[in-house]
Short mmCIF file of C-alpha atoms and ligand atoms in Angstrom, two decimals:
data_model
loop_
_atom_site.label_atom_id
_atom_site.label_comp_id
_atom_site.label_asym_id
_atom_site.label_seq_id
_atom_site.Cartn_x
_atom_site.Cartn_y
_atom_site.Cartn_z
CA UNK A 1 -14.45 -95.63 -68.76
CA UNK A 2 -15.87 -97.76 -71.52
CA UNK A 3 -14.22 -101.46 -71.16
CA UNK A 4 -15.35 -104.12 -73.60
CA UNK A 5 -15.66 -106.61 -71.32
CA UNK A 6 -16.85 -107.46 -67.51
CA UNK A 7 -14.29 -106.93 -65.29
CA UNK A 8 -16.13 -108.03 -62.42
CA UNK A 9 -16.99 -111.54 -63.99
CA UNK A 10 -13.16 -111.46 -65.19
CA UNK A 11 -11.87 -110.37 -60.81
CA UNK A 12 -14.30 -113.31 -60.06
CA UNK A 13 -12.22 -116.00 -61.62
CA UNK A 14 -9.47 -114.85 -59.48
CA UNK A 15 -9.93 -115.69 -55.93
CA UNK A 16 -6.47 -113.74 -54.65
CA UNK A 17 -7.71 -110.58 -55.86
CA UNK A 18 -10.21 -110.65 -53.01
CA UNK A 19 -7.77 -110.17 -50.51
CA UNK A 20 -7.32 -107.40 -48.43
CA UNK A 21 -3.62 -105.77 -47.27
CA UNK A 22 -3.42 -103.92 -44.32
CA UNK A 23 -7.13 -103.41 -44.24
CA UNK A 24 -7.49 -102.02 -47.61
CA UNK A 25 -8.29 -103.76 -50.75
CA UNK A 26 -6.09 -105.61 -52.30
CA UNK A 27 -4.73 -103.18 -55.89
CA UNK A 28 -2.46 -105.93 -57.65
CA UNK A 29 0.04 -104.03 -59.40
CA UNK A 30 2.67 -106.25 -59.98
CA UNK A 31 2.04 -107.84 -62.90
CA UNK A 32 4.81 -107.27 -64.88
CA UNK A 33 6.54 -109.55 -62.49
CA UNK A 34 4.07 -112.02 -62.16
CA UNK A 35 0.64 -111.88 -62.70
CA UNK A 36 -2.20 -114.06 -60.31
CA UNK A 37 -4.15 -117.19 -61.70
CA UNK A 38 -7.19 -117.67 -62.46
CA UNK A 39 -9.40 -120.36 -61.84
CA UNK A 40 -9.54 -121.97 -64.85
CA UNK A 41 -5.51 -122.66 -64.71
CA UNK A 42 -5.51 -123.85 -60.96
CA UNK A 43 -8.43 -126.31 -61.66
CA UNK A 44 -6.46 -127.59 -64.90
CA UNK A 45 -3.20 -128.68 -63.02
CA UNK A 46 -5.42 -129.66 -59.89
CA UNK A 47 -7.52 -131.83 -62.52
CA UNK A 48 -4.80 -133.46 -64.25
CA UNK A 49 -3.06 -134.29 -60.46
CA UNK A 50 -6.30 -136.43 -59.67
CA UNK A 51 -7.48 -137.66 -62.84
CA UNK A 52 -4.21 -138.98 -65.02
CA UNK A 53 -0.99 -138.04 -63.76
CA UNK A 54 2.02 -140.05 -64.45
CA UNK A 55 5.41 -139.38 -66.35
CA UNK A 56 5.35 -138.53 -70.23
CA UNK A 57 6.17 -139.71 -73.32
CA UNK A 58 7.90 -143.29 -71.58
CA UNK A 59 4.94 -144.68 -70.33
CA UNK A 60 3.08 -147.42 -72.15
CA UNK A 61 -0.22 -147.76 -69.65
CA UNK A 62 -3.29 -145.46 -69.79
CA UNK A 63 -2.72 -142.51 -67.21
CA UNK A 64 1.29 -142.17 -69.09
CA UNK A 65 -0.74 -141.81 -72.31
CA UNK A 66 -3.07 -139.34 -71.44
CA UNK A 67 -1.02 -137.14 -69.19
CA UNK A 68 1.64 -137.30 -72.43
CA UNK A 69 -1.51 -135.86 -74.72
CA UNK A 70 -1.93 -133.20 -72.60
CA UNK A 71 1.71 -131.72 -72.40
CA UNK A 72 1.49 -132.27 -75.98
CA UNK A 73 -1.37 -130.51 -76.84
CA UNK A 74 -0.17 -127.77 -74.11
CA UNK A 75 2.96 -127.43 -76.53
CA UNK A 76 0.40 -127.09 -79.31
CA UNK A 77 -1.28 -124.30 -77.71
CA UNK A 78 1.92 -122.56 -77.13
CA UNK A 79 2.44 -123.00 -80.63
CA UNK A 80 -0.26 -121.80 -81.95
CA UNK A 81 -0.53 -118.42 -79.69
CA UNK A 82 3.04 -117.55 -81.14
CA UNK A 83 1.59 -118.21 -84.48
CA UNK A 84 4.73 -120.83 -84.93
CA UNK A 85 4.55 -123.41 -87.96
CA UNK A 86 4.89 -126.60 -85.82
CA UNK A 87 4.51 -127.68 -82.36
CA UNK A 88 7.69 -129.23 -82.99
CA UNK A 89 8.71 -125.81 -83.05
CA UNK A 90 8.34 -125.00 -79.31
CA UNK A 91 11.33 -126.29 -76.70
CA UNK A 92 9.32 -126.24 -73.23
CA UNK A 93 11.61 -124.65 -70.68
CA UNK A 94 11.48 -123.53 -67.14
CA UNK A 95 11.12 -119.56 -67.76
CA UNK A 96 12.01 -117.54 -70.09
CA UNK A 97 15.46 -117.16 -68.49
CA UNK A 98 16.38 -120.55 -68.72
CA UNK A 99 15.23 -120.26 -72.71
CA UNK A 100 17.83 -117.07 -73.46
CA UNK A 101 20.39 -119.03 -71.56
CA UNK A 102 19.83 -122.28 -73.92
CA UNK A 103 19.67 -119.67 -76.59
CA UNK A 104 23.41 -118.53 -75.71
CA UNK A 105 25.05 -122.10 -74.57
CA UNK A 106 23.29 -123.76 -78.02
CA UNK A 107 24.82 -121.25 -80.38
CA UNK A 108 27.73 -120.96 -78.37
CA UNK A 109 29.52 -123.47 -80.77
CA UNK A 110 29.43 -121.47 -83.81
CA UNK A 111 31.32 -118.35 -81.71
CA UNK A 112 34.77 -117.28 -82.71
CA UNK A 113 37.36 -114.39 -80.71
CA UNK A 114 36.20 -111.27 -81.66
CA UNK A 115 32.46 -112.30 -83.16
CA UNK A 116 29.64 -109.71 -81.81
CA UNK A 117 26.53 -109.73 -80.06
CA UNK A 118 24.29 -107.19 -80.27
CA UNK A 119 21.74 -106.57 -77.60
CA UNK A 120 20.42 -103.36 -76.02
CA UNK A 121 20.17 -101.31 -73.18
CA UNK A 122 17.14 -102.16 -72.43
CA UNK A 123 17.73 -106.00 -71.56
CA UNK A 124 16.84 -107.92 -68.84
CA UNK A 125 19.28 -109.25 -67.23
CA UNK A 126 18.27 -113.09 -69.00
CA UNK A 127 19.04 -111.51 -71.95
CA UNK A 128 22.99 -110.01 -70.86
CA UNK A 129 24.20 -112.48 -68.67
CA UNK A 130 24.23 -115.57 -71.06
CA UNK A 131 26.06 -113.28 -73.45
CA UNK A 132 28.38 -112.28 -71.12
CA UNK A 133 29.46 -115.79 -70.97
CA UNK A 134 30.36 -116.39 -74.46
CA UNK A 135 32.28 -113.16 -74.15
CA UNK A 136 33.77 -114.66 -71.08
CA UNK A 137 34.39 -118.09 -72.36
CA UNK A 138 34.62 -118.20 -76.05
CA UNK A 139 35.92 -114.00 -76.38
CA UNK A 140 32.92 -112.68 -77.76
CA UNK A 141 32.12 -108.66 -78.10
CA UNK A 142 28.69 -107.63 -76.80
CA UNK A 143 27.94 -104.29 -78.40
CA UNK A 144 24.73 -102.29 -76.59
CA UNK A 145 22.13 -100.23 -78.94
CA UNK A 146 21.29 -97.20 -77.15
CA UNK A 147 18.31 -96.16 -75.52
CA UNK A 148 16.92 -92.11 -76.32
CA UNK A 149 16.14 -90.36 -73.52
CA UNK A 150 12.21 -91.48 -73.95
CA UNK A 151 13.28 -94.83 -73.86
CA UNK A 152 13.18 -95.71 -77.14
CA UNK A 153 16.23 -98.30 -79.41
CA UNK A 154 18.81 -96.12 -81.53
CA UNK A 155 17.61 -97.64 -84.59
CA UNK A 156 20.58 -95.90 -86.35
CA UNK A 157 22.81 -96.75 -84.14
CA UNK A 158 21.82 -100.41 -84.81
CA UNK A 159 21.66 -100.19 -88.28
CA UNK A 160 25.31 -99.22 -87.64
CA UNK A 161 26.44 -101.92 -85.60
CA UNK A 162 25.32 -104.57 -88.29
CA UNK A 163 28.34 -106.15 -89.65
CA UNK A 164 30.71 -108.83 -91.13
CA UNK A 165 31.81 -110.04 -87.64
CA UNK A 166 27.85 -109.84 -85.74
CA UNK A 167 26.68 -113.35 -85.33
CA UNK A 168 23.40 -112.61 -82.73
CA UNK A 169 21.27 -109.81 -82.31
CA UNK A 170 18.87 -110.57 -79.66
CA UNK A 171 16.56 -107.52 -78.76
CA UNK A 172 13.35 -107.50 -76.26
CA UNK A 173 10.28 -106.96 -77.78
CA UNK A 174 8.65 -105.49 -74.83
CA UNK A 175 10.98 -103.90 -71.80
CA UNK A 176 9.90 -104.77 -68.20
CA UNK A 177 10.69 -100.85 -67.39
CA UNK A 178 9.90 -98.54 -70.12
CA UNK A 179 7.39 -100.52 -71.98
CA UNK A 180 8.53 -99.49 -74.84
CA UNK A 181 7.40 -102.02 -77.51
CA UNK A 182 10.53 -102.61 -80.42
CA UNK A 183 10.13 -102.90 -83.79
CA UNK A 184 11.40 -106.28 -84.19
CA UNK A 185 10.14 -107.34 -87.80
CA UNK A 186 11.92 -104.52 -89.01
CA UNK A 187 15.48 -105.41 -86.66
CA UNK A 188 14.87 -108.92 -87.31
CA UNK A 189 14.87 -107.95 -91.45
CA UNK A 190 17.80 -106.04 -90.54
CA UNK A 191 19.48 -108.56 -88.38
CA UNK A 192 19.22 -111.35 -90.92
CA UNK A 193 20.09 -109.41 -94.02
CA UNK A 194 23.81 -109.19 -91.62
CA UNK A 195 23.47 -113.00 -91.62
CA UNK A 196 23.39 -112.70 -88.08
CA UNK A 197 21.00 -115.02 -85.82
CA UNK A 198 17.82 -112.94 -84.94
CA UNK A 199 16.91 -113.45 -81.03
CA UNK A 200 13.94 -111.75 -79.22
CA UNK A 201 12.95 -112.25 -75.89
CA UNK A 202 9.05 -112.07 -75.49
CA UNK A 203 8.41 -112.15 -72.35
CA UNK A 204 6.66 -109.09 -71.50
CA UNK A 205 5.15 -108.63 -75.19
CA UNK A 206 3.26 -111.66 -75.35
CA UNK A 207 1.41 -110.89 -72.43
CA UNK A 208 0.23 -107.44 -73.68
CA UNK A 209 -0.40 -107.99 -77.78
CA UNK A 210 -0.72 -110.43 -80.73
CA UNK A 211 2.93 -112.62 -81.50
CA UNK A 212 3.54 -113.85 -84.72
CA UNK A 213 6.55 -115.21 -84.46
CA UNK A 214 6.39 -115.84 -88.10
CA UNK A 215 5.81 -112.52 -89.13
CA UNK A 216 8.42 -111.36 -86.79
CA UNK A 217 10.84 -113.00 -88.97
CA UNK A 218 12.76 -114.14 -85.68
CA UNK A 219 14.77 -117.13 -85.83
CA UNK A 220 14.56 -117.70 -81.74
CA UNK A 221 11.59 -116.09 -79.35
CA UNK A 222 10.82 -116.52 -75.47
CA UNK A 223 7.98 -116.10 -73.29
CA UNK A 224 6.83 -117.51 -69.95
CA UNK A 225 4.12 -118.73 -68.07
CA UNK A 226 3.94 -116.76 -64.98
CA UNK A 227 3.56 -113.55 -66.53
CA UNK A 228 0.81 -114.55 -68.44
CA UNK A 229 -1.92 -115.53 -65.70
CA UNK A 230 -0.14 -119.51 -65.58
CA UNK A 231 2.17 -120.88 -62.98
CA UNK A 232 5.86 -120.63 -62.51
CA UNK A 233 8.59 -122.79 -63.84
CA UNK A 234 7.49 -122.87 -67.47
CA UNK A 235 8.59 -121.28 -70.03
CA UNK A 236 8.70 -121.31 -73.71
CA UNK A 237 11.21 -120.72 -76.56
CA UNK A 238 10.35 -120.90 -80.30
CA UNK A 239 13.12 -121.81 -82.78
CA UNK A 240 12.73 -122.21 -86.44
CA UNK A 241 13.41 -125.53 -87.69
CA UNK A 242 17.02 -124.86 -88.82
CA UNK A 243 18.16 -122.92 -86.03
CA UNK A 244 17.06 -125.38 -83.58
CA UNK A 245 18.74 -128.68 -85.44
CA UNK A 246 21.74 -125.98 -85.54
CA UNK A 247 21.91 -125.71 -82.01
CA UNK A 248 23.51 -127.76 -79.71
CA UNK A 249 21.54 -129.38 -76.51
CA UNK A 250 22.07 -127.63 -73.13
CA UNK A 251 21.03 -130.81 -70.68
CA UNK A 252 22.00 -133.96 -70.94
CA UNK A 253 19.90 -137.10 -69.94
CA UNK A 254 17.04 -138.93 -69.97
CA UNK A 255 14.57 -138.03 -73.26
CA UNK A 256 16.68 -136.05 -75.13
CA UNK A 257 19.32 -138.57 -76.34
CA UNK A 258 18.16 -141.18 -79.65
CA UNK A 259 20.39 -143.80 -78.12
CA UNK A 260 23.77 -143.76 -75.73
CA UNK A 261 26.53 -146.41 -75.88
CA UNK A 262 29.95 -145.99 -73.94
CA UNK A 263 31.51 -144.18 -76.79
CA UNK A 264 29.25 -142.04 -78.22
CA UNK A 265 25.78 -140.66 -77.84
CA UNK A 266 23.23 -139.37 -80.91
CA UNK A 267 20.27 -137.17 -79.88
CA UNK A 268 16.48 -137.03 -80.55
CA UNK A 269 15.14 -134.03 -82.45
CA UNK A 270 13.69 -130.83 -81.29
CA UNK A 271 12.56 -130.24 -79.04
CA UNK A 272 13.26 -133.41 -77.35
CA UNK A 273 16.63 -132.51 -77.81
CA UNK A 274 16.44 -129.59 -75.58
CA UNK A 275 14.15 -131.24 -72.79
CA UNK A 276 16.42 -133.51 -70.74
CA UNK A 277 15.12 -134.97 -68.07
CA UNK A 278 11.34 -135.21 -66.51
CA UNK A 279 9.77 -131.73 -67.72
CA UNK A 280 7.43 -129.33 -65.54
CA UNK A 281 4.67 -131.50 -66.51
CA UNK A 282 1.51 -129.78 -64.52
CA UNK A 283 3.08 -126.28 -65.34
CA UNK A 284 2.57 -127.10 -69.26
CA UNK A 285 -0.98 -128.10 -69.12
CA UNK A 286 -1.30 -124.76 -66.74
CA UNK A 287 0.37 -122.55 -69.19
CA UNK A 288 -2.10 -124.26 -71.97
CA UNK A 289 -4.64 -123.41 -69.80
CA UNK A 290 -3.30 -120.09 -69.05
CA UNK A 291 -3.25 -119.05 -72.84
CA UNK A 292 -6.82 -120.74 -73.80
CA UNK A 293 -7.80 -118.75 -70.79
CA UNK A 294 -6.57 -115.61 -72.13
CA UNK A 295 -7.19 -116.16 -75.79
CA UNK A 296 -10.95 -115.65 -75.33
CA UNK A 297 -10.78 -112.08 -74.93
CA UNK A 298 -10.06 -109.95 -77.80
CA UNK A 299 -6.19 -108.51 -77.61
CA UNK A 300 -6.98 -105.54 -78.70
CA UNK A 301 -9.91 -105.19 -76.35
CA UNK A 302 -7.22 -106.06 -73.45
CA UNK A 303 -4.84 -103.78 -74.67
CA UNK A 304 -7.20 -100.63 -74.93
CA UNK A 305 -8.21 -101.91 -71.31
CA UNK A 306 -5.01 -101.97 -69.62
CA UNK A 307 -3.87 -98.75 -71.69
CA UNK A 308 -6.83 -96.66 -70.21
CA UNK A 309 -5.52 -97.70 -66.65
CA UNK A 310 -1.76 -96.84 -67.82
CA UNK A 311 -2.97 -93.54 -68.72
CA UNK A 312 -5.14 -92.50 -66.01
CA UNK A 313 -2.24 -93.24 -63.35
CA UNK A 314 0.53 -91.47 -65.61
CA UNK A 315 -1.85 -88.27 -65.87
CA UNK A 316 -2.31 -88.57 -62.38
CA UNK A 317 1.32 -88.21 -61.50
CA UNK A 318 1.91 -86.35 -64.14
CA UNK A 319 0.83 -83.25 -61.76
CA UNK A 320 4.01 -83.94 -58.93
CA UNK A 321 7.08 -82.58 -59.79
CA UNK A 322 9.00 -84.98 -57.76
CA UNK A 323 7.82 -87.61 -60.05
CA UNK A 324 9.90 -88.40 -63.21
CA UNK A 325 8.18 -91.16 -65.13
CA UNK A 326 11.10 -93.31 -67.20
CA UNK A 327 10.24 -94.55 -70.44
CA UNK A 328 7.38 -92.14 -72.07
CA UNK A 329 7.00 -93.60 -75.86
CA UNK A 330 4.21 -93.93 -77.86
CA UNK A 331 4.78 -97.61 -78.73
CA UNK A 332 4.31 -99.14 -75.25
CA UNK A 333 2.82 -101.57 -72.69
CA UNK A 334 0.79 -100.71 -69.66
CA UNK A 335 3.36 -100.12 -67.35
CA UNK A 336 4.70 -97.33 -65.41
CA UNK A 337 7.92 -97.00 -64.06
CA UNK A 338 8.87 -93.60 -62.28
CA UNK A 339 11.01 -92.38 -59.81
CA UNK A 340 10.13 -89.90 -56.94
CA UNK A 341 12.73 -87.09 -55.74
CA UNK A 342 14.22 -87.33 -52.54
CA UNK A 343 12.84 -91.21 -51.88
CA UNK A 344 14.23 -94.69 -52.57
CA UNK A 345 11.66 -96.46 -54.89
CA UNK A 346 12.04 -99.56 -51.56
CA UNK A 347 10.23 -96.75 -49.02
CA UNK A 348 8.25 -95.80 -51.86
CA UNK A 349 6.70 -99.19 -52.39
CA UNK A 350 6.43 -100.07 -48.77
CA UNK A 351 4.02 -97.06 -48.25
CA UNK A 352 1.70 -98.17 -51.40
CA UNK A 353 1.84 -101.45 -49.44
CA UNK A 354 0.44 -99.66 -46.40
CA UNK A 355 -2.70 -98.44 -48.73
CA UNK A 356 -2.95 -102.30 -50.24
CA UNK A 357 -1.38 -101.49 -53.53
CA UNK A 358 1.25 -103.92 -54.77
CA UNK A 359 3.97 -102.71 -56.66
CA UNK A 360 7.76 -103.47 -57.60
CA UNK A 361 10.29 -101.17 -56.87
CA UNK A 362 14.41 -101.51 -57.47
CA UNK A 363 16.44 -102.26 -60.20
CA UNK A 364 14.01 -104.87 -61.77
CA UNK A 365 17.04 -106.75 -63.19
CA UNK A 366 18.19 -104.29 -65.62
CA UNK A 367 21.06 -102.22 -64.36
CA UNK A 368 22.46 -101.27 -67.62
CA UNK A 369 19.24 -99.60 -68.05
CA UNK A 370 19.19 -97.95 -64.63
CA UNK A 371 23.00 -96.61 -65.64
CA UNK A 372 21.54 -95.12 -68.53
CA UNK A 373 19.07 -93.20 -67.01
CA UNK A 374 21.60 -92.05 -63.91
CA UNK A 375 19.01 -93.26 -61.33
CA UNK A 376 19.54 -96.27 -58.63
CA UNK A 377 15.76 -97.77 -59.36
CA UNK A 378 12.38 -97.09 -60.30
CA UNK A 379 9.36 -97.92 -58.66
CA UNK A 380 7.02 -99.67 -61.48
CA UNK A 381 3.15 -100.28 -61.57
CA UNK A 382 2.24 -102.60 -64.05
CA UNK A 383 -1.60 -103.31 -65.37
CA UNK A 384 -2.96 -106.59 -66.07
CA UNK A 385 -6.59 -107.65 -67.49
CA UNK A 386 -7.84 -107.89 -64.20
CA UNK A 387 -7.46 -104.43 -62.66
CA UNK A 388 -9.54 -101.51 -62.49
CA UNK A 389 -9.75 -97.87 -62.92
CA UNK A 390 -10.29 -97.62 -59.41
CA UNK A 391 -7.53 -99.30 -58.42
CA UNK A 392 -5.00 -96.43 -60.82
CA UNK A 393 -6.50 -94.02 -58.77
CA UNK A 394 -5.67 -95.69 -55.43
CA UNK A 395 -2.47 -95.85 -56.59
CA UNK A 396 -2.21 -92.42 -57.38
CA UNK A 397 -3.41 -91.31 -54.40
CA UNK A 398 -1.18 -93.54 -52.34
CA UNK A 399 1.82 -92.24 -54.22
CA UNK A 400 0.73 -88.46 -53.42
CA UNK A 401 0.42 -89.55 -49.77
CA UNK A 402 4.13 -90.94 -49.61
CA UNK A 403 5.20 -88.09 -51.63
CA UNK A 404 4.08 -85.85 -48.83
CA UNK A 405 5.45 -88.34 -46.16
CA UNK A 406 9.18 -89.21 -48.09
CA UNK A 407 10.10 -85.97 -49.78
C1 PLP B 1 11.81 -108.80 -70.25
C2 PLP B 1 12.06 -110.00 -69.37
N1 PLP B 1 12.87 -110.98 -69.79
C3 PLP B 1 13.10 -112.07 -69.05
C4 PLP B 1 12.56 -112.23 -67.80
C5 PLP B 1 12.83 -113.48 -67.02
O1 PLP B 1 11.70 -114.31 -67.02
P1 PLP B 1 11.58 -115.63 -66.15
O2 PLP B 1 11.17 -115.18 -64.78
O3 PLP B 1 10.54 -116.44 -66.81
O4 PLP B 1 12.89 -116.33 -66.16
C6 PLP B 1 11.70 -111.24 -67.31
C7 PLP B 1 11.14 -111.34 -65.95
O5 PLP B 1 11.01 -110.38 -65.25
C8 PLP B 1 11.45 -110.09 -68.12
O6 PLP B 1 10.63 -109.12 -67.70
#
């Protein structure tokens, strides 16, 4: 296979990979759910912990200064990889769940009985949950799109559901499950010409391709770090400069407020307004470091990568009957989620762990989407930059093995 760029020099800068599971070689497959660090992101937070780390933004002494430039400029790089307008654009939040959650509770004002949601069947659970509770709280309807049987949206179907009374539509550009990849310029153009607020959550997508939140036309767009080869606990939502001085704050405290007296309060702008309290300071300059880490390969050059690994390990199960892989569009992400007759997806994955190969397996927080398809869970591979052809075969091989051993 022809791969643009060294993979070995690229598995060298990330130590974990070295590991070995069960006495076989560690085949990372996981990645969907969170993908390993390299180096270059460890050493960043490591760096900034010995060399200047103090609180931001309050401090007026050297080490407050400099650690505040760097969560800055980390908010600048997140900025700029989304291809937003501002930095000023960019809340910093712990995940991309806690961003769709201060989606829902800031917007949650401008909800009336009977107003509509539209989401899809192919949401993450981050992305239902928070909309649940304006149904719950404020009597909201949350209408689903459809997914076809390949696992792509009903398009029509959400043409359809456009209307006088829909006030969100918030659609993921990239499902953790079927990789299908949405068409959200044209739902957003859709969306908006409804008057309704256009959501998306990014987290998958802006691992796997070039975001433009601009061109997108979204009004509000997530992502997190730990996907994308940073650490945990930060996250990232864009807002447009309207929607976020429409929305109201989620935390209250420290940072976010312009000044509080007994009887009233007035708040900073965004983001400020949405970051109460000390932020995860190391975890933005590792996310910064994350996506300069990442932005010197060429997407496309990743995503031809990772989409030769997809397709050598869904042609290899593509000979077992028992499999059935779930989500088989042409518009999709590297990975793989499939389901093997006769076996729970757990035993499944607990074999492949036998062989070294790491993947998920259950209802990966979407049971709407497992309802839709009639199955309990998949089991899912998922590629990052970082693996190797050898490492789909392994897995192909190890799921042939527990096919013989489960079914
Ligand atoms: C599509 C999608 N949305 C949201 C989330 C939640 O992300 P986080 O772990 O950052 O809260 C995930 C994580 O699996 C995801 O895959």
């Amino acid at each position: 296979m022809h791969s643009a760029f060294d993979i070995n020099a690229i598995r060298a800068q990330f130590p974990i990979l070295a590991r070995e599971i069960n006495g076989y070689a560690l085949a990372y497959l996981d990645n969907a759910a969170s993908a390993q660090k390299p180096t270059a992101v460890m050493d960043a937070m490591k760096g900034q912990s010995e060399r200047a780390y103090a609180n931001v933004h309050r401090g007026l002494h050297t080490m407050a200064n400099e650690t505040t430039e760097a969560f800055e400029a980390a908010r600048g790089k997140v900025a700029a990889f989304l291809g937003a307008p501002s930095s000023s654009n960019i809340v910093f939040t712990r995940g991309a769940t806690e961003a769709l959650n201060l989606c829902a509770y800031g917007l949650s004002h401008l909800i009336e009985p009977g107003d509509e949601i539209i989401i899809s069947q192919m949401e993450h659970h981050s992305n239902i949950v928070p909309w649940h509770f304006l149904r719950e709280r404020y009597g909201a309807v949350i209408r689903f799109v459809p997914v076809t049987e390949e696992g792509a949206l009903d398009l029509d179907a959400f043409k359809s559901m456009l209307g006088e009374k829909t006030k969100i539509a918030s659609i993921v550009h990239m499902s953790n499950v079927l990789g299908t990849v949405n068409p959200i310029a044209d739902i957003a153009k859709w969306a908006k010409a409804a008057g309704a607020v256009m959501i998306s959550d990014g987290t998958q997508a802006a691992v796997h391709m070039d975001v433009n939140v601009q061109e997108l036309g979204v009004d509000l767009y997530c992502m997190t770090g730990h996907k994308l080869y940073g650490p945990t606990a930060i996250g990232a939502l864009y807002g447009t400069s309207d929607i976020l001085e429409k929305m109201q704050p989620f935390n209250g405290g420290g940072e976010m407020i312009e000044d509080v007296f007994e009887d009233r309060v007035t708040y900073n702008e965004a983001p400020y307004k949405f970051e109460a309290g000390t932020p995860p300071i190391l975890e933005a300059i590792g996310l910064g470091a994350a996506i300069d880490w990442i932005t010197q390969f060429s997407s496309e050059d990743i995503r031809q990568h990772e989409m030769a690994l997809y397709n050598a390990a869904r042609d290899g199960l593509a000979g077992m009957n028992s499999v059935r892989v779930i989500g088989t569009t042409s518009d999709k992400g590297p990975v793989l989620s499939f389901t093997l007759e006769g076996a729970h997806a757990h035993d499944l994955a607990q074999i492949l762990d036998k062989y070294g190969v790491a993947v998920r397996a259950g209802q990966h927080c979407t049971q709407p989407l497992m309802a839709r398809y009639n199955i309990h869970s998949t089991a899912r591979a998922s590629f990052g930059i970082y693996n190797t052809l050898d490492e789909a075969d392994r897995f192909v091989a190890a799921v042939r093995k527990a096919a013989l051993f489960l079914s």
